[in-house]
Each structure stands twice: as C-alpha cells, then as structure tokens.
C-alpha cells in the first residue's frame, strides 16, 4: 500500500509543482518587471533563480516527506496520508510564495536606493 501511496503522492506533487512553478514563472516575470521599473536583465535573473529555488525546495520537501511516511495498512490510511502530505506541501508552497514576494519587494527597494 505504501508504494501505491508514494506513486500517487509523487504524481500529485509533480503536477502541482510543475503547474504552479510555470504559472509563477510566467506571471511573476510581469510582476517583477513592474517592481523593477523595466529592468529586464535583473527581472529575468531573479525570475530564473526563484524558479530553480522553487523546484529544489519542492523536490527536497517531497523526498523528506516520503522518508518520514509511516506504514499504510488500508485504503483509509492511504487516503489520509496522501491528503496530509499533499496539504503540507501546498501550505509550504504558499508560505514560500509570500516570502518570495517580500524578498522581491526588498530587492526592489534596495536596487533603486543604490541608483
């Protein structure tokens, strides 16, 4: 049962990570470009770093969650485990998103103070 739970969890995590990462990358570029007043090179640099960091955190978090997974004995435990682990990664993604937005704002303020 654990192998099936891992496969389902990794599939859900993959879909969420890739889809949300692409949306952040595409839409975040426009947002960052506005914050940095049209500085395209800095915007692209920051956007790529955010995407790589996002993927690395998600891969690492998914691996840690699987290593901490307790044994599943029935379908109800499997559903509960998958739901709990998926919820944790979604909460982590949302916190990470808001931290990134705060850091972008700080970078913007620092970047234009030095100009």
Backbone as JSON Lines, residues from 0, in Angstrom:
{"i":0,"aa":"X","n":[0.82,-1.19,0.0],"ca":[0.0,0.0,0.0],"c":[0.87,1.26,0.0]}
{"i":1,"aa":"X","n":[2.01,1.18,0.66],"ca":[2.88,2.37,0.71],"c":[3.4,2.75,-0.67]}
{"i":2,"aa":"X","n":[3.77,1.77,-1.45],"ca":[4.29,2.06,-2.79],"c":[3.23,2.78,-3.62]}
{"i":3,"aa":"X","n":[1.99,2.31,-3.56],"ca":[0.91,2.97,-4.27],"c":[0.7,4.39,-3.75]}
{"i":4,"aa":"X","n":[0.75,4.57,-2.45],"ca":[0.6,5.9,-1.84],"c":[1.73,6.82,-2.29]}
{"i":5,"aa":"X","n":[2.97,6.31,-2.34],"ca":[4.1,7.12,-2.8],"c":[3.9,7.57,-4.25]}
{"i":6,"aa":"X","n":[3.46,6.65,-5.09],"ca":[3.27,6.96,-6.51],"c":[2.2,8.03,-6.68]}
{"i":7,"aa":"X","n":[1.08,7.87,-5.99],"ca":[0.0,8.86,-6.08],"c":[0.47,10.21,-5.56]}
{"i":8,"aa":"X","n":[1.15,10.2,-4.41],"ca":[1.65,11.44,-3.81],"c":[2.66,12.13,-4.73]}
{"i":9,"aa":"X","n":[3.58,11.38,-5.28],"ca":[4.58,11.97,-6.17],"c":[3.94,12.5,-7.45]}
{"i":10,"aa":"X","n":[2.93,11.82,-7.96],"ca":[2.24,12.3,-9.15],"c":[1.51,13.63,-8.86]}
{"i":11,"aa":"X","n":[0.79,13.7,-7.75],"ca":[0.1,14.94,-7.37],"c":[1.12,16.05,-7.14]}
{"i":12,"aa":"X","n":[2.19,15.74,-6.42],"ca":[3.23,16.73,-6.14],"c":[3.88,17.22,-7.43]}
{"i":13,"aa":"X","n":[4.14,16.32,-8.35],"ca":[4.72,16.69,-9.63],"c":[3.79,17.64,-10.39]}
{"i":14,"aa":"X","n":[2.52,17.29,-10.48],"ca":[1.56,18.13,-11.2],"c":[1.47,19.52,-10.58]}
{"i":15,"aa":"X","n":[1.35,19.57,-9.27],"ca":[1.25,20.86,-8.59],"c":[2.53,21.66,-8.75]}
{"i":16,"aa":"X","n":[3.67,21.02,-8.58],"ca":[4.95,21.71,-8.66],"c":[5.19,22.28,-10.05]}
{"i":17,"aa":"X","n":[4.99,21.49,-11.06],"ca":[5.25,21.95,-12.42],"c":[4.24,23.01,-12.84]}
{"i":18,"aa":"X","n":[2.98,22.78,-12.56],"ca":[1.94,23.73,-12.97],"c":[2.09,25.07,-12.25]}
{"i":19,"aa":"X","n":[2.2,25.02,-10.94],"ca":[2.33,26.25,-10.16],"c":[3.65,26.93,-10.47]}
{"i":20,"aa":"X","n":[4.72,26.16,-10.62],"ca":[6.02,26.75,-10.96],"c":[5.97,27.48,-12.28]}
{"i":21,"aa":"X","n":[5.32,26.9,-13.27],"ca":[5.2,27.57,-14.56],"c":[4.37,28.84,-14.46]}
{"i":22,"aa":"X","n":[3.27,28.78,-13.7],"ca":[2.44,29.97,-13.52],"c":[3.2,31.08,-12.8]}
{"i":23,"aa":"X","n":[3.93,30.72,-11.75],"ca":[4.74,31.71,-11.03],"c":[5.79,32.31,-11.96]}
{"i":24,"aa":"X","n":[6.42,31.46,-12.75],"ca":[7.48,31.92,-13.65],"c":[6.93,32.88,-14.7]}
{"i":25,"aa":"X","n":[5.84,32.49,-15.33],"ca":[5.26,33.31,-16.39],"c":[4.65,34.61,-15.85]}
{"i":26,"aa":"X","n":[3.79,34.5,-14.87],"ca":[3.1,35.67,-14.34],"c":[4.0,36.48,-13.42]}
{"i":27,"aa":"X","n":[4.92,35.83,-12.75],"ca":[5.83,36.53,-11.85],"c":[6.77,37.45,-12.59]}
{"i":28,"aa":"X","n":[7.12,37.1,-13.8],"ca":[8.01,37.94,-14.59],"c":[7.39,39.31,-14.81]}
{"i":29,"aa":"X","n":[6.11,39.33,-15.15],"ca":[5.42,40.59,-15.37],"c":[5.39,41.41,-14.08]}
{"i":30,"aa":"X","n":[5.12,40.75,-12.98],"ca":[5.06,41.41,-11.68],"c":[6.43,41.97,-11.29]}
{"i":31,"aa":"X","n":[7.46,41.15,-11.42],"ca":[8.81,41.59,-11.06],"c":[9.27,42.7,-11.99]}
{"i":32,"aa":"X","n":[8.96,42.6,-13.26],"ca":[9.33,43.64,-14.22],"c":[8.72,44.98,-13.82]}
{"i":33,"aa":"X","n":[7.49,44.95,-13.36],"ca":[6.85,46.18,-12.89],"c":[7.52,46.72,-11.64]}
{"i":34,"aa":"X","n":[7.88,45.83,-10.72],"ca":[8.55,46.27,-9.49],"c":[9.92,46.87,-9.78]}
{"i":35,"aa":"X","n":[10.61,46.32,-10.77],"ca":[11.97,46.78,-11.07],"c":[12.0,47.83,-12.17]}
{"i":36,"aa":"X","n":[10.85,48.4,-12.45],"ca":[10.74,49.53,-13.39],"c":[11.37,49.23,-14.76]}
{"i":37,"aa":"X","n":[11.09,48.03,-15.27],"ca":[11.52,47.7,-16.63],"c":[12.93,47.17,-16.76]}
{"i":38,"aa":"X","n":[13.62,46.85,-15.67],"ca":[14.97,46.29,-15.73],"c":[14.86,44.81,-16.13]}
{"i":39,"aa":"X","n":[14.92,44.55,-17.44],"ca":[14.66,43.22,-17.99],"c":[15.7,42.2,-17.54]}
{"i":40,"aa":"X","n":[16.96,42.56,-17.57],"ca":[18.01,41.58,-17.22],"c":[17.91,41.16,-15.76]}
{"i":41,"aa":"X","n":[17.69,42.11,-14.85],"ca":[17.56,41.77,-13.44],"c":[16.28,40.97,-13.2]}
{"i":42,"aa":"X","n":[15.22,41.33,-13.9],"ca":[13.95,40.61,-13.78],"c":[14.11,39.15,-14.2]}
{"i":43,"aa":"X","n":[14.72,38.91,-15.35],"ca":[14.9,37.54,-15.81],"c":[15.81,36.75,-14.88]}
{"i":44,"aa":"X","n":[16.85,37.39,-14.37],"ca":[17.76,36.74,-13.43],"c":[17.02,36.32,-12.16]}
{"i":45,"aa":"X","n":[16.28,37.24,-11.58],"ca":[15.55,36.94,-10.34],"c":[14.49,35.88,-10.6]}
{"i":46,"aa":"X","n":[13.78,35.97,-11.7],"ca":[12.73,35.02,-12.01],"c":[13.28,33.6,-12.18]}
{"i":47,"aa":"X","n":[14.42,33.46,-12.84],"ca":[15.03,32.13,-13.01],"c":[15.52,31.58,-11.68]}
{"i":48,"aa":"X","n":[16.09,32.42,-10.84],"ca":[16.55,31.96,-9.52],"c":[15.36,31.51,-8.68]}
{"i":49,"aa":"X","n":[14.27,32.26,-8.72],"ca":[13.08,31.87,-7.97],"c":[12.54,30.53,-8.45]}
{"i":50,"aa":"X","n":[12.53,30.29,-9.75],"ca":[12.03,29.02,-10.28],"c":[12.91,27.85,-9.87]}
{"i":51,"aa":"X","n":[14.22,28.02,-9.97],"ca":[15.13,26.94,-9.56],"c":[14.99,26.65,-8.07]}
{"i":52,"aa":"X","n":[14.94,27.7,-7.27],"ca":[14.76,27.53,-5.83],"c":[13.45,26.85,-5.51]}
{"i":53,"aa":"X","n":[12.42,27.22,-6.21],"ca":[11.1,26.62,-6.02],"c":[11.13,25.12,-6.3]}
{"i":54,"aa":"X","n":[11.73,24.73,-7.42],"ca":[11.81,23.31,-7.76],"c":[12.67,22.54,-6.75]}
{"i":55,"aa":"X","n":[13.79,23.11,-6.35],"ca":[14.66,22.42,-5.4],"c":[13.99,22.22,-4.04]}
{"i":56,"aa":"X","n":[13.32,23.24,-3.57],"ca":[12.61,23.12,-2.29],"c":[11.52,22.05,-2.39]}
{"i":57,"aa":"X","n":[10.78,22.05,-3.48],"ca":[9.72,21.06,-3.63],"c":[10.24,19.64,-3.72]}
{"i":58,"aa":"X","n":[11.29,19.44,-4.49],"ca":[11.87,18.1,-4.6],"c":[12.41,17.62,-3.26]}
{"i":59,"aa":"X","n":[13.1,18.5,-2.57],"ca":[13.64,18.14,-1.26],"c":[12.55,17.86,-0.25]}
{"i":60,"aa":"X","n":[11.53,18.71,-0.24],"ca":[10.43,18.52,0.7],"c":[9.68,17.23,0.43]}
{"i":61,"aa":"X","n":[9.44,16.93,-0.83],"ca":[8.75,15.68,-1.19],"c":[9.57,14.47,-0.75]}
{"i":62,"aa":"X","n":[10.89,14.53,-0.94],"ca":[11.75,13.41,-0.53],"c":[11.74,13.24,0.99]}
{"i":63,"aa":"X","n":[11.79,14.33,1.72],"ca":[11.76,14.24,3.19],"c":[10.42,13.68,3.66]}
{"i":64,"aa":"X","n":[9.34,14.13,3.04],"ca":[8.01,13.63,3.44],"c":[7.87,12.14,3.19]}
{"i":65,"aa":"X","n":[8.41,11.66,2.09],"ca":[8.33,10.22,1.82],"c":[9.17,9.44,2.82]}
{"i":66,"aa":"X","n":[10.32,9.97,3.19],"ca":[11.17,9.25,4.15],"c":[10.55,9.22,5.54]}
{"i":67,"aa":"X","n":[9.66,10.15,5.85],"ca":[9.0,10.19,7.16],"c":[7.64,9.49,7.18]}
{"i":68,"aa":"X","n":[7.25,8.93,6.06],"ca":[5.92,8.35,5.93],"c":[5.81,7.08,6.75]}
{"i":69,"aa":"X","n":[4.75,6.97,7.55],"ca":[4.53,5.75,8.32],"c":[3.86,4.69,7.44]}
{"i":70,"aa":"X","n":[3.87,3.48,7.91],"ca":[3.33,2.38,7.11],"c":[1.81,2.49,6.97]}
{"i":71,"aa":"X","n":[1.34,2.24,5.77],"ca":[-0.09,2.32,5.45],"c":[-0.63,0.9,5.38]}
{"i":72,"aa":"X","n":[-1.76,0.65,6.08],"ca":[-2.31,-0.7,6.14],"c":[-3.61,-0.88,5.38]}
{"i":73,"aa":"X","n":[-4.33,0.21,5.13],"ca":[-5.6,0.09,4.42],"c":[-5.84,1.34,3.57]}
{"i":74,"aa":"X","n":[-6.95,1.32,2.83],"ca":[-7.25,2.4,1.9],"c":[-7.5,3.73,2.62]}
{"i":75,"aa":"X","n":[-8.14,3.67,3.77],"ca":[-8.42,4.89,4.52],"c":[-7.12,5.54,5.01]}
{"i":76,"aa":"X","n":[-6.22,4.74,5.52],"ca":[-4.92,5.28,5.96],"c":[-4.14,5.86,4.77]}
{"i":77,"aa":"X","n":[-4.24,5.18,3.62],"ca":[-3.55,5.68,2.44],"c":[-4.12,7.03,2.02]}
{"i":78,"aa":"X","n":[-5.44,7.16,1.96],"ca":[-6.06,8.41,1.59],"c":[-5.72,9.52,2.59]}
{"i":79,"aa":"X","n":[-5.74,9.19,3.86],"ca":[-5.38,10.17,4.9],"c":[-3.94,10.61,4.76]}
{"i":80,"aa":"X","n":[-3.05,9.68,4.53],"ca":[-1.63,10.01,4.39],"c":[-1.37,10.88,3.17]}
{"i":81,"aa":"X","n":[-1.96,10.51,2.05],"ca":[-1.77,11.3,0.82],"c":[-2.32,12.7,0.99]}
{"i":82,"aa":"X","n":[-3.51,12.81,1.58],"ca":[-4.12,14.12,1.8],"c":[-3.28,14.97,2.74]}
{"i":83,"aa":"X","n":[-2.8,14.39,3.82],"ca":[-1.97,15.13,4.78],"c":[-0.67,15.6,4.14]}
{"i":84,"aa":"X","n":[0.01,14.73,3.44],"ca":[1.28,15.09,2.82],"c":[1.09,16.12,1.71]}
{"i":85,"aa":"X","n":[0.02,15.98,0.94],"ca":[-0.26,16.96,-0.12],"c":[-0.61,18.31,0.5]}
{"i":86,"aa":"X","n":[-1.39,18.31,1.56],"ca":[-1.72,19.55,2.25],"c":[-0.48,20.25,2.79]}
{"i":87,"aa":"X","n":[0.43,19.49,3.33],"ca":[1.68,20.07,3.85],"c":[2.49,20.75,2.75]}
{"i":88,"aa":"X","n":[2.6,20.08,1.62],"ca":[3.4,20.68,0.55],"c":[2.7,21.91,-0.03]}
{"i":89,"aa":"X","n":[1.36,21.9,-0.08],"ca":[0.64,23.08,-0.56],"c":[0.8,24.26,0.4]}
{"i":90,"aa":"X","n":[0.76,23.99,1.69],"ca":[1.0,25.06,2.67],"c":[2.42,25.6,2.56]}
{"i":91,"aa":"X","n":[3.37,24.71,2.35],"ca":[4.75,25.14,2.18],"c":[4.9,26.01,0.94]}
{"i":92,"aa":"X","n":[4.24,25.64,-0.14],"ca":[4.3,26.43,-1.37],"c":[3.72,27.82,-1.16]}
{"i":93,"aa":"X","n":[2.62,27.91,-0.45],"ca":[2.01,29.22,-0.24],"c":[2.88,30.11,0.63]}
{"i":94,"aa":"X","n":[3.47,29.56,1.68],"ca":[4.37,30.34,2.53],"c":[5.59,30.78,1.74]}
{"i":95,"aa":"X","n":[6.13,29.87,0.94],"ca":[7.29,30.19,0.11],"c":[6.97,31.3,-0.89]}
{"i":96,"aa":"X","n":[5.77,31.28,-1.44],"ca":[5.36,32.32,-2.39],"c":[5.35,33.69,-1.72]}
{"i":97,"aa":"X","n":[4.77,33.78,-0.55],"ca":[4.69,35.08,0.13],"c":[6.06,35.55,0.6]}
{"i":98,"aa":"X","n":[6.92,34.65,1.0],"ca":[8.29,35.04,1.36],"c":[9.02,35.58,0.13]}
{"i":99,"aa":"X","n":[8.86,34.91,-1.0],"ca":[9.49,35.38,-2.24],"c":[9.0,36.76,-2.63]}
{"i":100,"aa":"X","n":[7.7,37.0,-2.49],"ca":[7.17,38.32,-2.85],"c":[7.74,39.4,-1.92]}
{"i":101,"aa":"X","n":[7.91,39.08,-0.64],"ca":[8.51,40.04,0.29],"c":[9.97,40.3,-0.06]}
{"i":102,"aa":"X","n":[10.69,39.26,-0.44],"ca":[12.09,39.43,-0.83],"c":[12.22,40.24,-2.11]}
{"i":103,"aa":"X","n":[11.32,40.04,-3.04],"ca":[11.35,40.81,-4.28],"c":[11.12,42.29,-3.97]}
{"i":104,"aa":"X","n":[10.21,42.57,-3.06],"ca":[9.96,43.95,-2.67],"c":[11.2,44.56,-2.01]}
{"i":105,"aa":"X","n":[11.88,43.8,-1.18],"ca":[13.11,44.28,-0.54],"c":[14.2,44.53,-1.58]}
{"i":106,"aa":"X","n":[14.34,43.63,-2.53],"ca":[15.33,43.8,-3.59],"c":[15.01,45.05,-4.41]}
{"i":107,"aa":"X","n":[13.76,45.24,-4.7],"ca":[13.34,46.43,-5.46],"c":[13.74,47.7,-4.71]}
{"i":108,"aa":"X","n":[13.41,47.74,-3.43],"ca":[13.72,48.94,-2.64],"c":[15.22,49.16,-2.55]}
{"i":109,"aa":"X","n":[15.99,48.09,-2.36],"ca":[17.45,48.23,-2.28],"c":[18.04,48.61,-3.63]}
{"i":110,"aa":"X","n":[17.57,48.02,-4.7],"ca":[18.08,48.26,-6.04],"c":[17.93,49.73,-6.43]}
{"i":111,"aa":"X","n":[16.82,50.31,-6.12],"ca":[16.6,51.69,-6.56],"c":[17.14,52.72,-5.58]}
{"i":112,"aa":"X","n":[17.48,52.33,-4.36],"ca":[18.15,53.24,-3.44],"c":[19.6,53.44,-3.84]}
{"i":113,"aa":"X","n":[20.19,52.39,-4.43],"ca":[21.61,52.48,-4.82],"c":[21.8,53.17,-6.16]}
{"i":114,"aa":"X","n":[20.73,53.36,-6.93],"ca":[20.86,54.02,-8.24],"c":[20.91,55.51,-8.13]}
